[in-house]
Tab-separated table of C-alpha atoms and ligand atoms in Angstrom:
chain	number	residue	atom	x	y	z
A	309	MET	CA	-210.342	8.074	180.839
A	310	ARG	CA	-208.638	4.687	180.999
A	311	LYS	CA	-210.736	1.683	181.932
A	312	VAL	CA	-209.766	0.376	185.387
A	313	SER	CA	-209.686	-3.374	185.701
A	314	ALA	CA	-209.142	-4.862	189.116
A	315	LEU	CA	-208.224	-8.312	190.324
A	316	TYR	CA	-209.724	-9.625	193.542
A	317	PRO	CA	-207.506	-12.610	194.398
A	318	GLY	CA	-208.126	-15.138	197.144
A	319	SER	CA	-208.658	-18.717	198.182
A	320	PHE	CA	-212.461	-18.473	198.559
A	321	ASP	CA	-212.628	-21.813	200.342
A	322	PRO	CA	-215.563	-21.354	200.617
A	323	PRO	CA	-216.861	-17.988	199.401
A	324	THR	CA	-218.531	-16.121	202.284
A	325	ASN	CA	-221.072	-13.321	202.473
A	326	GLY	CA	-218.130	-11.042	203.235
A	327	HIS	CA	-216.469	-11.994	199.931
A	328	LEU	CA	-219.711	-11.429	198.044
A	329	ASP	CA	-220.217	-8.065	199.746
A	330	LEU	CA	-216.749	-6.995	198.654
A	331	ILE	CA	-217.277	-8.223	195.081
A	332	GLU	CA	-220.502	-6.194	194.873
A	333	ARG	CA	-218.769	-3.087	196.217
A	334	GLY	CA	-215.814	-3.600	193.852
A	335	ALA	CA	-218.113	-4.085	190.856
A	336	LYS	CA	-219.565	-0.630	191.512
A	337	ILE	CA	-216.249	1.203	191.355
A	338	PHE	CA	-214.199	-0.743	188.810
A	339	GLU	CA	-215.173	-1.070	185.154
A	340	GLU	CA	-214.101	-4.695	185.264
A	341	LEU	CA	-213.492	-6.958	188.243
A	342	VAL	CA	-211.840	-10.350	187.907
A	343	VAL	CA	-212.197	-12.644	190.905
A	344	GLY	CA	-209.063	-14.813	190.791
A	345	ILE	CA	-209.179	-18.076	192.706
A	346	LEU	CA	-205.737	-19.287	193.681
A	347	ARG	CA	-205.009	-22.820	192.525
A	348	ASN	CA	-202.934	-23.653	195.556
A	349	THR	CA	-201.155	-26.965	195.298
A	350	GLU	CA	-199.769	-26.856	198.860
A	351	LYS	CA	-202.986	-26.437	200.818
A	352	SER	CA	-205.629	-29.134	200.606
A	353	PRO	CA	-208.790	-27.121	200.200
A	354	MET	CA	-212.230	-28.210	201.402
A	355	PHE	CA	-213.704	-27.307	198.011
A	356	SER	CA	-212.038	-28.210	194.744
A	357	LEU	CA	-211.115	-25.458	192.352
A	358	ALA	CA	-213.990	-26.518	190.063
A	359	GLU	CA	-216.465	-26.268	192.963
A	360	ARG	CA	-215.218	-22.816	193.979
A	361	LEU	CA	-215.377	-21.623	190.373
A	362	GLU	CA	-218.937	-22.896	190.038
A	363	MET	CA	-220.105	-21.362	193.320
A	364	LEU	CA	-218.607	-17.962	192.566
A	365	LYS	CA	-219.956	-17.962	189.011
A	366	THR	CA	-223.459	-18.660	190.332
A	367	LEU	CA	-223.150	-16.013	193.038
A	368	THR	CA	-221.975	-13.279	190.688
A	369	ALA	CA	-224.138	-14.095	187.657
A	370	HIS	CA	-226.074	-10.836	188.241
A	371	LEU	CA	-222.910	-8.718	188.005
A	372	LYS	CA	-222.155	-8.175	184.341
A	373	ASN	CA	-218.678	-6.658	184.855
A	374	VAL	CA	-217.455	-9.485	187.087
A	375	ARG	CA	-215.548	-12.506	185.776
A	376	ILE	CA	-214.436	-15.545	187.736
A	377	GLU	CA	-211.131	-17.189	186.882
A	378	ALA	CA	-208.489	-19.433	188.428
A	379	PHE	CA	-204.790	-18.643	188.611
A	380	HIS	CA	-201.561	-20.134	189.806
A	381	GLY	CA	-198.104	-18.738	190.451
A	382	LEU	CA	-197.414	-15.138	191.335
A	383	MET	CA	-200.500	-13.014	191.676
A	384	VAL	CA	-198.783	-9.930	190.215
A	385	GLU	CA	-197.888	-11.862	187.052
A	386	TYR	CA	-201.435	-13.059	186.674
A	387	ALA	CA	-202.724	-9.495	187.244
A	388	LYS	CA	-200.440	-8.270	184.461
A	389	SER	CA	-201.551	-11.039	182.109
A	390	ILE	CA	-205.178	-9.916	182.411
A	391	ASP	CA	-204.312	-6.188	182.244
A	392	ALA	CA	-205.482	-5.496	185.777
A	393	THR	CA	-204.059	-2.285	187.183
A	394	CYS	CA	-205.466	-2.706	190.690
A	395	VAL	CA	-205.649	-5.475	193.228
A	396	LEU	CA	-208.672	-5.442	195.484
A	397	ARG	CA	-208.407	-6.832	199.003
A	398	GLY	CA	-210.780	-6.694	201.937
A	399	ILE	CA	-209.860	-5.520	205.410
A	400	ARG	CA	-212.313	-6.580	208.098
A	401	ALA	CA	-210.520	-5.503	211.234
A	402	VAL	CA	-207.200	-4.079	212.405
A	403	SER	CA	-205.940	-7.647	212.774
A	404	ASP	CA	-206.084	-8.085	208.967
A	405	TYR	CA	-204.033	-4.991	208.385
A	406	GLU	CA	-200.553	-6.259	209.210
A	407	TYR	CA	-200.740	-9.258	206.858
A	408	GLU	CA	-202.412	-7.249	204.122
A	409	LEU	CA	-199.884	-4.427	204.369
A	410	GLN	CA	-196.987	-6.876	204.128
A	411	MET	CA	-198.550	-8.570	201.131
A	412	ALA	CA	-199.371	-5.265	199.397
A	413	LEU	CA	-195.815	-3.999	199.870
A	414	MET	CA	-194.287	-7.253	198.645
A	415	ASN	CA	-196.550	-7.138	195.604
A	416	ARG	CA	-195.522	-3.521	195.006
A	417	LYS	CA	-191.864	-4.565	195.154
A	418	LEU	CA	-192.593	-7.309	192.611
A	419	GLU	CA	-194.687	-5.081	190.362
A	420	PRO	CA	-194.526	-1.333	191.130
A	421	THR	CA	-197.257	-0.412	188.655
A	422	LEU	CA	-199.915	-2.530	190.356
A	423	GLU	CA	-201.865	-0.699	193.075
A	424	THR	CA	-203.545	-2.491	195.958
A	425	VAL	CA	-206.894	-1.044	196.949
A	426	PHE	CA	-208.443	-1.978	200.292
A	427	MET	CA	-212.156	-1.974	200.912
A	428	MET	CA	-214.152	-2.827	204.024
A	429	PRO	CA	-217.012	-5.287	203.826
A	430	ALA	CA	-220.236	-4.483	205.731
A	431	ASP	CA	-219.550	-4.475	209.471
A	432	LYS	CA	-222.004	-7.344	210.002
A	433	TYR	CA	-219.467	-9.566	208.213
A	434	SER	CA	-216.414	-8.241	210.043
A	435	TYR	CA	-215.897	-11.503	211.937
A	436	VAL	CA	-216.691	-13.847	209.041
A	437	SER	CA	-213.820	-15.793	207.522
A	438	SER	CA	-213.653	-18.910	205.353
A	439	ARG	CA	-211.513	-20.585	208.020
A	440	LEU	CA	-214.097	-20.089	210.778
A	441	VAL	CA	-216.941	-21.083	208.473
A	442	ARG	CA	-215.102	-24.336	207.698
A	443	GLU	CA	-214.484	-24.919	211.405
A	444	VAL	CA	-218.135	-24.404	212.381
A	445	ALA	CA	-219.423	-26.465	209.448
A	446	GLN	CA	-217.018	-29.341	210.124
A	447	ILE	CA	-218.710	-29.756	213.512
A	448	GLY	CA	-222.135	-29.525	211.872
A	449	GLY	CA	-222.836	-26.052	213.282
A	450	PRO	CA	-225.112	-23.492	211.626
A	451	VAL	CA	-223.547	-21.195	209.024
A	452	LYS	CA	-226.761	-19.479	207.956
A	453	GLY	CA	-226.180	-15.784	207.305
A	454	LEU	CA	-222.419	-16.245	207.083
A	455	VAL	CA	-222.341	-17.742	203.607
A	456	PRO	CA	-224.723	-17.505	200.645
A	457	GLU	CA	-227.435	-20.203	200.499
A	458	VAL	CA	-225.759	-22.103	197.652
A	459	VAL	CA	-222.592	-22.374	199.716
A	460	GLU	CA	-224.562	-23.438	202.806
A	461	GLN	CA	-226.183	-26.181	200.726
A	462	LYS	CA	-222.794	-27.343	199.394
A	463	LEU	CA	-221.371	-27.440	202.932
A	464	ARG	CA	-224.321	-29.545	204.092
A	465	GLU	CA	-223.816	-31.967	201.181
A	466	LYS	CA	-220.077	-32.242	201.752
A	467	LEU	CA	-220.287	-32.580	205.519
A	468	GLU	CA	-223.505	-34.577	205.766
A	469	PRO	CA	-222.315	-36.979	208.532
A	470	ALA	CA	-221.173	-34.050	210.728
A	471	TYR	CA	-224.510	-32.246	210.275
A	472	LYS	CA	-226.467	-35.460	210.922
A	473	PHE	CA	-224.523	-36.148	214.121
A	474	HIS	CA	-224.889	-32.527	215.311
A	475	ASP	CA	-228.667	-32.500	214.613
A	476	GLU	CA	-229.135	-35.838	216.410
A	477	MET	CA	-227.216	-34.567	219.441
A	478	GLN	CA	-229.313	-31.399	219.515
A	479	GLU	CA	-232.521	-33.451	219.364
A	480	ALA	CA	-231.303	-35.801	222.104
A	481	THR	CA	-230.391	-32.831	224.331
A	482	ALA	CA	-233.803	-31.241	223.706
A	483	ARG	CA	-235.595	-34.534	224.522
A	484	SER	CA	-233.623	-35.023	227.717
A	485	SER	CA	-234.166	-31.450	228.964
A	486	GLY	CA	-237.887	-31.799	228.079
A	487	ALA	CA	-238.102	-34.995	230.170
A	488	LYS	CA	-236.297	-33.336	233.094
A	489	GLU	CA	-238.677	-30.358	232.964
A	490	LYS	CA	-241.723	-32.686	233.014
A	491	LYS	CA	-240.297	-34.525	236.037
A	492	ARG	CA	-239.656	-31.249	237.839
A	493	LYS	CA	-243.219	-30.050	237.180
A	494	ARG	CA	-244.656	-33.359	238.497
A	495	LYS	CA	-242.724	-32.847	241.765
A	496	VAL	CA	-244.013	-29.277	242.249
B	835	PNS	O1	-207.903	-15.556	200.535
B	835	PNS	P1	-206.457	-15.551	200.905
B	835	PNS	O2	-205.990	-16.973	201.196
B	835	PNS	O3	-206.136	-14.596	202.009
B	835	PNS	O4	-205.651	-15.036	199.589
B	835	PNS	C1	-204.252	-14.961	199.589
B	835	PNS	C2	-203.732	-14.745	198.150
B	835	PNS	C3	-204.271	-15.788	197.217
B	835	PNS	C4	-204.188	-13.384	197.670
B	835	PNS	C5	-202.186	-14.763	198.213
B	835	PNS	O5	-201.767	-15.896	198.889
B	835	PNS	C6	-201.547	-14.757	196.814
B	835	PNS	O6	-201.594	-13.764	196.131
B	835	PNS	N1	-200.967	-15.899	196.396
B	835	PNS	C7	-200.362	-16.080	195.110
B	835	PNS	C8	-198.836	-16.232	195.212
B	835	PNS	C9	-198.184	-14.885	195.393
B	835	PNS	O7	-198.236	-14.023	194.551
B	835	PNS	N2	-197.549	-14.711	196.558
B	835	PNS	C10	-196.919	-13.472	196.958
B	835	PNS	C11	-197.890	-12.674	197.809
B	835	PNS	S1	-197.076	-11.316	198.555
């Protein structure tokens, strides 16, 4: 039988546990899985292409049939250039479906021989997106369990002032509610 190579394209800004879950599932069913990071010149990403490449390479080092690459231009053309016959995309909830369907059909129009395959990540990641992770992290909020530890560390490094401010506010709130509780107990 023919070897099936798949392309999993995306922005991965940053990679989440949902992405990693999908990569691991994809690696089990395709002989070869290429994770293609879009080099998007319009958007200004939080993580540079080099950072995203490095993170994903580290995270998938244990998967021997997975390769991490960057691409630009039309995804279908890139898929063809690497001999991928399938495109892997994740669907977390019904809300993803409309956009994914539109994209899959447009890609089919552009390249009829390329099949899009949808897979669902574990339900515990069904609400996790790079956009929400960025939003929480930019305010210094906890992203533990949403992204792999290496990504969490990178977010902390990149957004150090936000995390410092958030931690200080938390400590101040804890101190003030502790003082109030002491005062209340003295009155009783
Ligand atoms: O992780 P994302 O941002 O949802 O991934 C979207 C991505 C990169 C798969 C999509 O924007 C894409 O394929 N871009 C490359 C340009 C292209 O081929 N556009 C036509 C898509 S129908």
